[in-house]
mmCIF file of C-alpha atoms and ligand atoms in Angstrom:
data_model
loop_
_atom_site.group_PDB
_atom_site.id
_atom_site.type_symbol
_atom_site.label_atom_id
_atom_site.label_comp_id
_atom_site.label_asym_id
_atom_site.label_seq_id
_atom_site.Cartn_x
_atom_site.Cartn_y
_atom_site.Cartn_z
ATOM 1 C CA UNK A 49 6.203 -18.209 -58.211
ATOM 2 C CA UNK A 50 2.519 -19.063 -59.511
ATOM 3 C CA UNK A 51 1.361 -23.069 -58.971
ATOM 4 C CA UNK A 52 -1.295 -23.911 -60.699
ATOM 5 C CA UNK A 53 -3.907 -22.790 -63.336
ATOM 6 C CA UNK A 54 -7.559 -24.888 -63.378
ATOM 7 C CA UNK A 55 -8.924 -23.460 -65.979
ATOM 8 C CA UNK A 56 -6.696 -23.681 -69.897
ATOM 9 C CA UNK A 57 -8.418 -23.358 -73.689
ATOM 10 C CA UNK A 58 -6.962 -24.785 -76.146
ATOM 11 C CA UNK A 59 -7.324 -25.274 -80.159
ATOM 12 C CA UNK A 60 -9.407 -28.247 -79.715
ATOM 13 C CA UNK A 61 -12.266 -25.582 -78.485
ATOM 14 C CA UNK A 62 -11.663 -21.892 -78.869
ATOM 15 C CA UNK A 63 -8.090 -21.481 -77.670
ATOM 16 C CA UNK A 64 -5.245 -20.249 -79.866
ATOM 17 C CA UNK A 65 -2.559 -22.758 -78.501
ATOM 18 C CA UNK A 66 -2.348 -26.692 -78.639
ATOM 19 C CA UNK A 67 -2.272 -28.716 -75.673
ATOM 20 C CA UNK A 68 1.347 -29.252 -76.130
ATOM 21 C CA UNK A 69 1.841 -25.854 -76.317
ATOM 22 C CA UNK A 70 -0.305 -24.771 -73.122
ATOM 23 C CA UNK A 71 1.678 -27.182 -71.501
ATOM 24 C CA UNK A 72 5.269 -26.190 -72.632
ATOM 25 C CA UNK A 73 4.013 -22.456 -71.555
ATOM 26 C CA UNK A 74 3.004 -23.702 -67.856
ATOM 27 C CA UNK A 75 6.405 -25.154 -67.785
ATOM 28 C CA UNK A 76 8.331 -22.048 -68.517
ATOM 29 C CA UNK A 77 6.229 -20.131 -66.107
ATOM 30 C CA UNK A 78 7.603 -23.079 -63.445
ATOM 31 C CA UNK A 79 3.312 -24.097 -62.928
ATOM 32 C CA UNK A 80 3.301 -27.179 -61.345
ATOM 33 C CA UNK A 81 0.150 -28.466 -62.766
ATOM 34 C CA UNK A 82 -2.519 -27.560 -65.038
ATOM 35 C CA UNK A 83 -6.140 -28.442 -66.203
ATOM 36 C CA UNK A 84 -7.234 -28.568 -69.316
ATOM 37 C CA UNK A 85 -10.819 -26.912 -69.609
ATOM 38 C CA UNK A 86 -11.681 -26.886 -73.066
ATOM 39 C CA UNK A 87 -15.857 -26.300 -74.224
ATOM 40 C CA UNK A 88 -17.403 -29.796 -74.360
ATOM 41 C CA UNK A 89 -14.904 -31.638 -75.373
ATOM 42 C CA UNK A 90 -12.141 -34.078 -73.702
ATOM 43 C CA UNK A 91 -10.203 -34.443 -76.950
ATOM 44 C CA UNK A 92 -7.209 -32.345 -75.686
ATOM 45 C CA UNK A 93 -6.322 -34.304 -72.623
ATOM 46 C CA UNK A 94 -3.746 -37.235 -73.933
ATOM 47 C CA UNK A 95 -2.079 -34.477 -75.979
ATOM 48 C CA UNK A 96 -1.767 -32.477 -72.925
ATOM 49 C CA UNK A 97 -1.029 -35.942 -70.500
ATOM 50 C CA UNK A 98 1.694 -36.599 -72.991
ATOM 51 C CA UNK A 99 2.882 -33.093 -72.927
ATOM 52 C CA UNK A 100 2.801 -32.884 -69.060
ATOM 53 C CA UNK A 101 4.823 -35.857 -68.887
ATOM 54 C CA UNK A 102 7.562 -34.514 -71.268
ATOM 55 C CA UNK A 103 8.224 -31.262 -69.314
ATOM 56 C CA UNK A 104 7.143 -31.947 -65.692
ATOM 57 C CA UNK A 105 4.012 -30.297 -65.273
ATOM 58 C CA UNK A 106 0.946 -32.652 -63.554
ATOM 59 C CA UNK A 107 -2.062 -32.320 -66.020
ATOM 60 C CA UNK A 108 -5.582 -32.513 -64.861
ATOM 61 C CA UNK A 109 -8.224 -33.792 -67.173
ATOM 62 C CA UNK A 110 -11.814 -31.098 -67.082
ATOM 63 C CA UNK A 111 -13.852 -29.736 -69.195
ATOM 64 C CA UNK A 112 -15.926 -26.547 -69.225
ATOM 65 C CA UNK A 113 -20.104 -26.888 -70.155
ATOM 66 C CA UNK A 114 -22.193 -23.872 -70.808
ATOM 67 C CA UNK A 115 -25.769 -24.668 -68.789
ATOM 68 C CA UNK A 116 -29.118 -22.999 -69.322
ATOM 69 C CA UNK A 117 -30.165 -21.234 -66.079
ATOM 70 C CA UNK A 118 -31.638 -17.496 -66.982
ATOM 71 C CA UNK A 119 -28.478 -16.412 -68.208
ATOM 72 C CA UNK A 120 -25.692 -18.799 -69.239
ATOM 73 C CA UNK A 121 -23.945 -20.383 -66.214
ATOM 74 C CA UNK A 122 -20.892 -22.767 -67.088
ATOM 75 C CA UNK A 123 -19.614 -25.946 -64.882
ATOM 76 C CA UNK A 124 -16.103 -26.907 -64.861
ATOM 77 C CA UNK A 125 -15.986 -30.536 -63.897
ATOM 78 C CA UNK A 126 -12.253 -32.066 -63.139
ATOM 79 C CA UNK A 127 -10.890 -35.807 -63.394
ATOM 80 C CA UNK A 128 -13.783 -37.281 -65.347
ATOM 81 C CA UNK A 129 -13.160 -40.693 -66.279
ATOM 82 C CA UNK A 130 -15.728 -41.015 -69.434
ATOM 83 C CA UNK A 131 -18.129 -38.530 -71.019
ATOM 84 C CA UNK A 132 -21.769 -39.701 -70.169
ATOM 85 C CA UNK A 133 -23.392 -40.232 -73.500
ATOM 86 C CA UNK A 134 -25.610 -36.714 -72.567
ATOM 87 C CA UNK A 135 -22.098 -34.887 -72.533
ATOM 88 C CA UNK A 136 -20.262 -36.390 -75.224
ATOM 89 C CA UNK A 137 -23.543 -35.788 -77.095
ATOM 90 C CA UNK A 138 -23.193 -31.964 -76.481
ATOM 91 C CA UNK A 139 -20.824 -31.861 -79.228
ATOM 92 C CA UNK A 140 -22.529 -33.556 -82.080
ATOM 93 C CA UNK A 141 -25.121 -31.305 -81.530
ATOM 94 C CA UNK A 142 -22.765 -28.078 -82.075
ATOM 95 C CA UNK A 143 -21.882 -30.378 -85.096
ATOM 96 C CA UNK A 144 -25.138 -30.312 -86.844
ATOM 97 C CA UNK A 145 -25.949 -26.857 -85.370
ATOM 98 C CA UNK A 146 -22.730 -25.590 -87.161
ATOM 99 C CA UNK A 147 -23.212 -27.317 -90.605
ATOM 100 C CA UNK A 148 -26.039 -25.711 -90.679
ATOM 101 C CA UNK A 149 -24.603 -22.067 -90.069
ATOM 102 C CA UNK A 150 -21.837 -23.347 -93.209
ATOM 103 C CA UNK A 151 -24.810 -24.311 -95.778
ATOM 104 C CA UNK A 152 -26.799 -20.347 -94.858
ATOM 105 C CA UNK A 153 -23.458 -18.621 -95.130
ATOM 106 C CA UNK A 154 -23.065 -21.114 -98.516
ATOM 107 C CA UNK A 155 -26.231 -20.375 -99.930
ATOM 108 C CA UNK A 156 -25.401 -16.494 -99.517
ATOM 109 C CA UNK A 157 -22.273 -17.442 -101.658
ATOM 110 C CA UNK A 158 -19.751 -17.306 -98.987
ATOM 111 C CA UNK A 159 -16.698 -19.200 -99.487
ATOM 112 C CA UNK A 160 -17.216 -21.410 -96.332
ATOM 113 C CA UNK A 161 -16.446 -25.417 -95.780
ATOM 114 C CA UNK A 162 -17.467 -26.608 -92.798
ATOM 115 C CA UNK A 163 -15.131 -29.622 -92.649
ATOM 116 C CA UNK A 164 -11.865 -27.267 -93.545
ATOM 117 C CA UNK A 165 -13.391 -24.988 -90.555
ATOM 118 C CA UNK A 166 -12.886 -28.261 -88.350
ATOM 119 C CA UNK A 167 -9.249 -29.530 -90.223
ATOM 120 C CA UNK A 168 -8.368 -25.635 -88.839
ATOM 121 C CA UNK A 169 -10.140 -24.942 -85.651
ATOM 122 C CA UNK A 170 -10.490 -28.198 -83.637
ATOM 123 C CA UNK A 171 -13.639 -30.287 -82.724
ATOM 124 C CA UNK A 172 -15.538 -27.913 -80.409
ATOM 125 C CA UNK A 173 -16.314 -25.306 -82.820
ATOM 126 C CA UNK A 174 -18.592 -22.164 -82.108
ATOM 127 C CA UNK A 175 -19.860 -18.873 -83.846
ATOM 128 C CA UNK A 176 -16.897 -17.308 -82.140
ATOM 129 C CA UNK A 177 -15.026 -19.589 -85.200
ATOM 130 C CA UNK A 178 -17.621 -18.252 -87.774
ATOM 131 C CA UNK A 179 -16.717 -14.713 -86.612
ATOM 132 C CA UNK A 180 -13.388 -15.307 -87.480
ATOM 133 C CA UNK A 181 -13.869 -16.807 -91.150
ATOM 134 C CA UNK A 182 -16.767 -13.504 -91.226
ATOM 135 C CA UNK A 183 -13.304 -11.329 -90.421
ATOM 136 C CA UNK A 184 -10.860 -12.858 -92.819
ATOM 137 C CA UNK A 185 -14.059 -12.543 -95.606
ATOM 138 C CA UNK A 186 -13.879 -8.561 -94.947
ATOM 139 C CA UNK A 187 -17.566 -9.128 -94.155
ATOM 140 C CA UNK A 188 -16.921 -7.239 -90.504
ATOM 141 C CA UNK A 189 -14.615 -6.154 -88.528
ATOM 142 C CA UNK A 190 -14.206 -7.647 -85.821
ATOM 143 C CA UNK A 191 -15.726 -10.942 -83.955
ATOM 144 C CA UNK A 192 -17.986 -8.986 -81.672
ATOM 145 C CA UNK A 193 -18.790 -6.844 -84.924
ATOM 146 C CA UNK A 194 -19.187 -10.292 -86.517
ATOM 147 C CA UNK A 195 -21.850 -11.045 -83.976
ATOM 148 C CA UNK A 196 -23.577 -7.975 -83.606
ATOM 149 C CA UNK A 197 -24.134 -8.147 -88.222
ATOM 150 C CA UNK A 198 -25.045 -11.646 -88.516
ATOM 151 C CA UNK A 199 -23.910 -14.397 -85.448
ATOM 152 C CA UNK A 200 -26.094 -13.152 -82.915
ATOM 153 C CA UNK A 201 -29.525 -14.201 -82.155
ATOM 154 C CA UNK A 202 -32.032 -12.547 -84.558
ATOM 155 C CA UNK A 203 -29.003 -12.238 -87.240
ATOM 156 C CA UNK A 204 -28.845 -14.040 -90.277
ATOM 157 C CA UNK A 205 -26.581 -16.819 -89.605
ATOM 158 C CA UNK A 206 -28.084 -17.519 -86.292
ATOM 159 C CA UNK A 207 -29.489 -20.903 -85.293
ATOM 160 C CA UNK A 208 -29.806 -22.056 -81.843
ATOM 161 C CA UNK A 209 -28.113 -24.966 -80.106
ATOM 162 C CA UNK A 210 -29.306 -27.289 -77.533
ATOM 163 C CA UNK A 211 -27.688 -26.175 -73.919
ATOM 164 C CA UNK A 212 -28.426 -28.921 -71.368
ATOM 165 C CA UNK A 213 -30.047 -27.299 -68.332
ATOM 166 C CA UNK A 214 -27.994 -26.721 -65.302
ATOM 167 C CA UNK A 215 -28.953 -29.569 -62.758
ATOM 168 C CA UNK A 216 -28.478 -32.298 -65.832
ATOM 169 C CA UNK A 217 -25.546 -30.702 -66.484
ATOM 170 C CA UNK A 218 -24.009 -30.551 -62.825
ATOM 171 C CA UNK A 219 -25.178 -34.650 -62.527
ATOM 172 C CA UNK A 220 -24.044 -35.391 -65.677
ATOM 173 C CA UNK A 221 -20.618 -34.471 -64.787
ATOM 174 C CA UNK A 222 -20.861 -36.489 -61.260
ATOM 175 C CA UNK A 223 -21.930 -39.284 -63.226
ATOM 176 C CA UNK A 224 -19.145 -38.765 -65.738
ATOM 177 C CA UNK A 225 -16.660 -39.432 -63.042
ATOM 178 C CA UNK A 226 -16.030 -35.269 -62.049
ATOM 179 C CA UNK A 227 -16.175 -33.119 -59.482
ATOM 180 C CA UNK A 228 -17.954 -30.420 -60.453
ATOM 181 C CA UNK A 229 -16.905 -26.858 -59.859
ATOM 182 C CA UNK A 230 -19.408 -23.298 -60.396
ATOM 183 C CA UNK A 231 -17.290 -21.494 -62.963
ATOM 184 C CA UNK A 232 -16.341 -17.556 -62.714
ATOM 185 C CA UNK A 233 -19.279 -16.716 -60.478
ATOM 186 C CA UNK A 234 -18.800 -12.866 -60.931
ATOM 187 C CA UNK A 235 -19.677 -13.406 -64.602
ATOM 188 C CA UNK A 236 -23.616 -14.116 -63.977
ATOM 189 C CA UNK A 237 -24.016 -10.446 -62.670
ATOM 190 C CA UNK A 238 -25.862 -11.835 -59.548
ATOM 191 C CA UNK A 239 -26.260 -10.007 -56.616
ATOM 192 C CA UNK A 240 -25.605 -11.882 -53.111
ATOM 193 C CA UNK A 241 -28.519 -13.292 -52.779
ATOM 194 C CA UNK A 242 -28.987 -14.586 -56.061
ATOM 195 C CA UNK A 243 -25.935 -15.958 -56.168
ATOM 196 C CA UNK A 244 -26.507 -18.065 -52.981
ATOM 197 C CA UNK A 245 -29.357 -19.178 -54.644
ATOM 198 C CA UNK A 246 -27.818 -20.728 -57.874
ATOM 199 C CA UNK A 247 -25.117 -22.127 -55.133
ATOM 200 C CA UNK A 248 -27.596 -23.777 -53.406
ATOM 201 C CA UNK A 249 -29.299 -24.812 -56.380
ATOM 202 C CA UNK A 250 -26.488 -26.722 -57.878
ATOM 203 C CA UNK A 251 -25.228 -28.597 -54.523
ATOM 204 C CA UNK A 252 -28.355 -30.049 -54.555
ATOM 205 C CA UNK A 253 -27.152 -31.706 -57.739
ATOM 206 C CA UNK A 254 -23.869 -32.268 -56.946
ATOM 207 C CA UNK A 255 -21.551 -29.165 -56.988
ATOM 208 C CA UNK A 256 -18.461 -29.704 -55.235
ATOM 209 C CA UNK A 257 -16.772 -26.555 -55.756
ATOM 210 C CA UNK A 258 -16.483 -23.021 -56.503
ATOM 211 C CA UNK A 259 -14.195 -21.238 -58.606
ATOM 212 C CA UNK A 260 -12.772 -18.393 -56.516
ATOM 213 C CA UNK A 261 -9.691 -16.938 -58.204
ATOM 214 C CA UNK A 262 -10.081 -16.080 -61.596
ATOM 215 C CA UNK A 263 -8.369 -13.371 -64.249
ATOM 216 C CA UNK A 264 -9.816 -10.128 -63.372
ATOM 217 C CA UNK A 265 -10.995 -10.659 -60.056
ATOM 218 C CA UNK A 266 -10.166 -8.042 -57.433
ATOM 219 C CA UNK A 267 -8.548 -8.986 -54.018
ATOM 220 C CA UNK A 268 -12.079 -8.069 -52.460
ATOM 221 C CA UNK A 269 -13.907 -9.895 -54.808
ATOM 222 C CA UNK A 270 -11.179 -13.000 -54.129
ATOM 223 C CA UNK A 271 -12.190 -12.758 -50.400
ATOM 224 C CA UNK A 272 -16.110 -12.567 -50.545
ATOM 225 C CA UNK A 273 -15.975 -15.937 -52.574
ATOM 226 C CA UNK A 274 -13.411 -17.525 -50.810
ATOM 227 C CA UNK A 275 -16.051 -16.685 -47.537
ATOM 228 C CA UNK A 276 -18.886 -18.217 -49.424
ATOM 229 C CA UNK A 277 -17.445 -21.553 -50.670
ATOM 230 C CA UNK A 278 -15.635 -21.675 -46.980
ATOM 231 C CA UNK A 279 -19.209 -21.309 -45.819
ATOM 232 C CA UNK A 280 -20.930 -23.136 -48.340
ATOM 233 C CA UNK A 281 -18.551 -26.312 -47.663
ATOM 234 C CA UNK A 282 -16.975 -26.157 -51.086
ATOM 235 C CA UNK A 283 -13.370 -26.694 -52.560
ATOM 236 C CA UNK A 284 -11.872 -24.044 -53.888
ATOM 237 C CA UNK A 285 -10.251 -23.761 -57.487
ATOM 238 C CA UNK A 286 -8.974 -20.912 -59.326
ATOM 239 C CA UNK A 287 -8.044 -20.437 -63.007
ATOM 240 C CA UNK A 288 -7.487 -17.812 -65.923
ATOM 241 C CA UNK A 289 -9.402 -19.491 -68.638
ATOM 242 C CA UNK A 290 -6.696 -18.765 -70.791
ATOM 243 C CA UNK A 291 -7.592 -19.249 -74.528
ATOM 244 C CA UNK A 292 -4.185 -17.837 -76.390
ATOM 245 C CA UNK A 293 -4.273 -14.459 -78.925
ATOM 246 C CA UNK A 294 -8.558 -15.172 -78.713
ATOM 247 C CA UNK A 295 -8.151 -13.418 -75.249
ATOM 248 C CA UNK A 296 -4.556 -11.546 -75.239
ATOM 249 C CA UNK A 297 -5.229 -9.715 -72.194
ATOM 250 C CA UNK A 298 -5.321 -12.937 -70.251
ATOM 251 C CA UNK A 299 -1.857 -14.552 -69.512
ATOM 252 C CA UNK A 300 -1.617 -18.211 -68.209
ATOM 253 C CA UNK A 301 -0.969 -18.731 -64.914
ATOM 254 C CA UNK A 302 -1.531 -15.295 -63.751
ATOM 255 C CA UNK A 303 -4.107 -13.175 -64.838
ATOM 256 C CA UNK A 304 -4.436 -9.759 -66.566
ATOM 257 C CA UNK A 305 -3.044 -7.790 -64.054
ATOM 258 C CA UNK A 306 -0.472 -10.553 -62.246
ATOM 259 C CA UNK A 307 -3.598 -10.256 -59.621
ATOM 260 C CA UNK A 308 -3.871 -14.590 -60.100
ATOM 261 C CA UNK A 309 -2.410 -16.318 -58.270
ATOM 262 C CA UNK A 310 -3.859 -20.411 -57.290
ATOM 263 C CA UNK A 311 -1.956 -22.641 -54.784
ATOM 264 C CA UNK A 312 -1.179 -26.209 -55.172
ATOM 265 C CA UNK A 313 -3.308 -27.043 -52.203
ATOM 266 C CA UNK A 314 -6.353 -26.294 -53.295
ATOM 267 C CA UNK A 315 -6.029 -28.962 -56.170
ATOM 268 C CA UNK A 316 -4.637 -31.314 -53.143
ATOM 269 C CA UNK A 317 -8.555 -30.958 -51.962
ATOM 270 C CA UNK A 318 -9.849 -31.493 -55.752
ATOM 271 C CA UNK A 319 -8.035 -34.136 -56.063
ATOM 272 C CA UNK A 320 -8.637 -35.832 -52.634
ATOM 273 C CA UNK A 321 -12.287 -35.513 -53.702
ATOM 274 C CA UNK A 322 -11.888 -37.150 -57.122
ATOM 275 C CA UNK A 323 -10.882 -40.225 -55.276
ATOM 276 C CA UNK A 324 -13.635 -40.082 -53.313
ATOM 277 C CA UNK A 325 -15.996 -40.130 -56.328
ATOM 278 C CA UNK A 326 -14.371 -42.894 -58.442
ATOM 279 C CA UNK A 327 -14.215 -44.874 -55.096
ATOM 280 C CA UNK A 328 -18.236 -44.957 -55.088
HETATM 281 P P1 AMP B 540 -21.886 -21.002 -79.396
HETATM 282 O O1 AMP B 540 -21.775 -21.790 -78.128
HETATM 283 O O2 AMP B 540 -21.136 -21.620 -80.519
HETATM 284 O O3 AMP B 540 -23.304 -20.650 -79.767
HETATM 285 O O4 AMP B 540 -21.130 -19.623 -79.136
HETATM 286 C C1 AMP B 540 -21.291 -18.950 -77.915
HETATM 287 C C2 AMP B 540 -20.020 -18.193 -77.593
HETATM 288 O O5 AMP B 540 -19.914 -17.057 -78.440
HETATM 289 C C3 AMP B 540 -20.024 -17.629 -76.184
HETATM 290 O O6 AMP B 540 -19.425 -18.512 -75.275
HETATM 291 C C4 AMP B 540 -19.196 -16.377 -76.302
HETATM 292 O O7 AMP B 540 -17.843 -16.677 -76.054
HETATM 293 C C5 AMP B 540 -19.305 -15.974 -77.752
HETATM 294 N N1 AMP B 540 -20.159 -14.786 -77.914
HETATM 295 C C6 AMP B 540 -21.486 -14.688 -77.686
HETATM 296 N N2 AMP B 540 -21.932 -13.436 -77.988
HETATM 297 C C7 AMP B 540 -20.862 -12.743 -78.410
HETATM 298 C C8 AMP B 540 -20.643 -11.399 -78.860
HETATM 299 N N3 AMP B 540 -21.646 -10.524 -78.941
HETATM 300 N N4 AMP B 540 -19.390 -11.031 -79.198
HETATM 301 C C9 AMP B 540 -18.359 -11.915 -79.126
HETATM 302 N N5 AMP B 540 -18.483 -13.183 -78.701
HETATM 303 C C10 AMP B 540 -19.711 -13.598 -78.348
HETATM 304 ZN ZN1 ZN B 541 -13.823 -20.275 -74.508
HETATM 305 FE FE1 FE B 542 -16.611 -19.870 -68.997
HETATM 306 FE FE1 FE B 543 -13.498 -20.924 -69.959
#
């Protein structure tokens, strides 16, 4: 029987299920807690609080940031109490960035309202969104094709966000109240070394964990970052990043291949060192 899953999407960012209905899933599964990780944005928490309370399964309150770092490394941060105004602000940047993607695709004549895009798809909304209206236009494919004709960078309906480096990033979660965890370390590419590095790199501002299970990840692969955080000092996590039908290989709880599995202790620790931060 799985225990826990750190790391949920939902529709308030780029998942395909509401918090209440990530939560009633972790309950038939028999999880017995789950956090919800969504891009930027705390907005699905007291759904998913109320939710948790309703069929038995302990919520915990994170969020996921994307950081600027070479190539895009993302912080999970659990048990914040308040968004910093630097984090909170995160999303009315995507705001303005996105309204401005809805007047180009406009001006081309594309049948596209940004505040029907946000009635529909939640408050953290991204060009993986505008890949979907692209799709249901017939104007490509698919959402990767979506990116690769007009939503990457270079395209036509590109225009940049602001990403808050990594070291604000990692502090601005401490100073939001979280513990901040190194997302899906395997996704950066790095080799050993580098990876140490960017370890390193963030504890100096604050990293208090490592994400060591995660959908995808190999038992060897489980064991070589369960060594470094164990040598590093840091708590471990694990999670599937789940986001619904947007990722339909991924199942909650446990993975692609069944190969997830995250025990209760390890949020025990999290936890633990919550309480040790809102203590300060
Ligand atoms: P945004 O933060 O709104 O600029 O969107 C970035 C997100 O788009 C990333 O987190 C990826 O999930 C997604 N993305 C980036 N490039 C591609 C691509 N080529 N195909 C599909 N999704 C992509
Ligand atoms: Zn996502
Ligand atoms: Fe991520
Ligand atoms: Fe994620």
């Amino acid at each position: 029987m799985r225990e826990i899953d750190l790391h949920v999407h939902t529709t308030v960012s780029d998942g395909t299920c509401t918090p209440r209905e990530a939560v009633r899933r972790a309950s038939e599964l028999g999880l017995r807690a789950m956090a919800i990780t969504d891009h930027d944005t705390i907005g699905g928490h007291a759904e998913a609080m109320s939710a948790g309370m309703d069929y038995g399964v302990e919520i915990v309150p994170g969020i996921e940031v994307s950081t600027r770092y070479g190539v895009a490394v993302h912080i999970l941060g659990y048990y914040l109490q308040e968004l910093i105004p630097l984090l909170a602000g995160i999303i009315n940047d995507r705001d303005r960035r996105n309204e401005k993607i809805a007047a180009l695709m406009e001006a081309d004549g594309l049948p596209v309202h940004y505040e029907d895009m946000k009635r529909r798809f939640g408050e953290a909304i991204g060009r993986p969104h505008f890949g979907r209206v692209l799709v249901e236009l017939g104007l490509a494919d698919s959402v990767s094709d979506a990116f690769a004709r007009f939503l990457s960078r270079d395209r036509r309906y590109f225009v940049p966000r602001r990403i808050v480096d990594l070291d604000t990033s990692v502090e601005a979660i401490v100073q939001s109240g979280g513990v901040p965890v190194l997302a899906h370390p395997f996704q950066y590419k790095m080799k050993d070394a580098e990876l140490r590095e960017l370890i390193k790199r963030c504890m100096d501002h604050g990293l208090r964990g490592m994400e060591c299970r995660y959908s995808g990840y190999d038992a060897r692969q489980v064991r070589y970052l369960e060594s470094l955080a164990e040598e590093y000092g840091l708590l471990k996590t694990g999670g599937s990043d789940f986001h619904g039908d947007n990722k339909p290989l991924i199942s909650l709880g446990t993975g692609i291949r069944g190969e997830l599995d995250v025990p209760y202790e390890w949020l025990e620790r999290l936890h633990e060192e919550a309480e040790k931060l809102h203590k300060k």
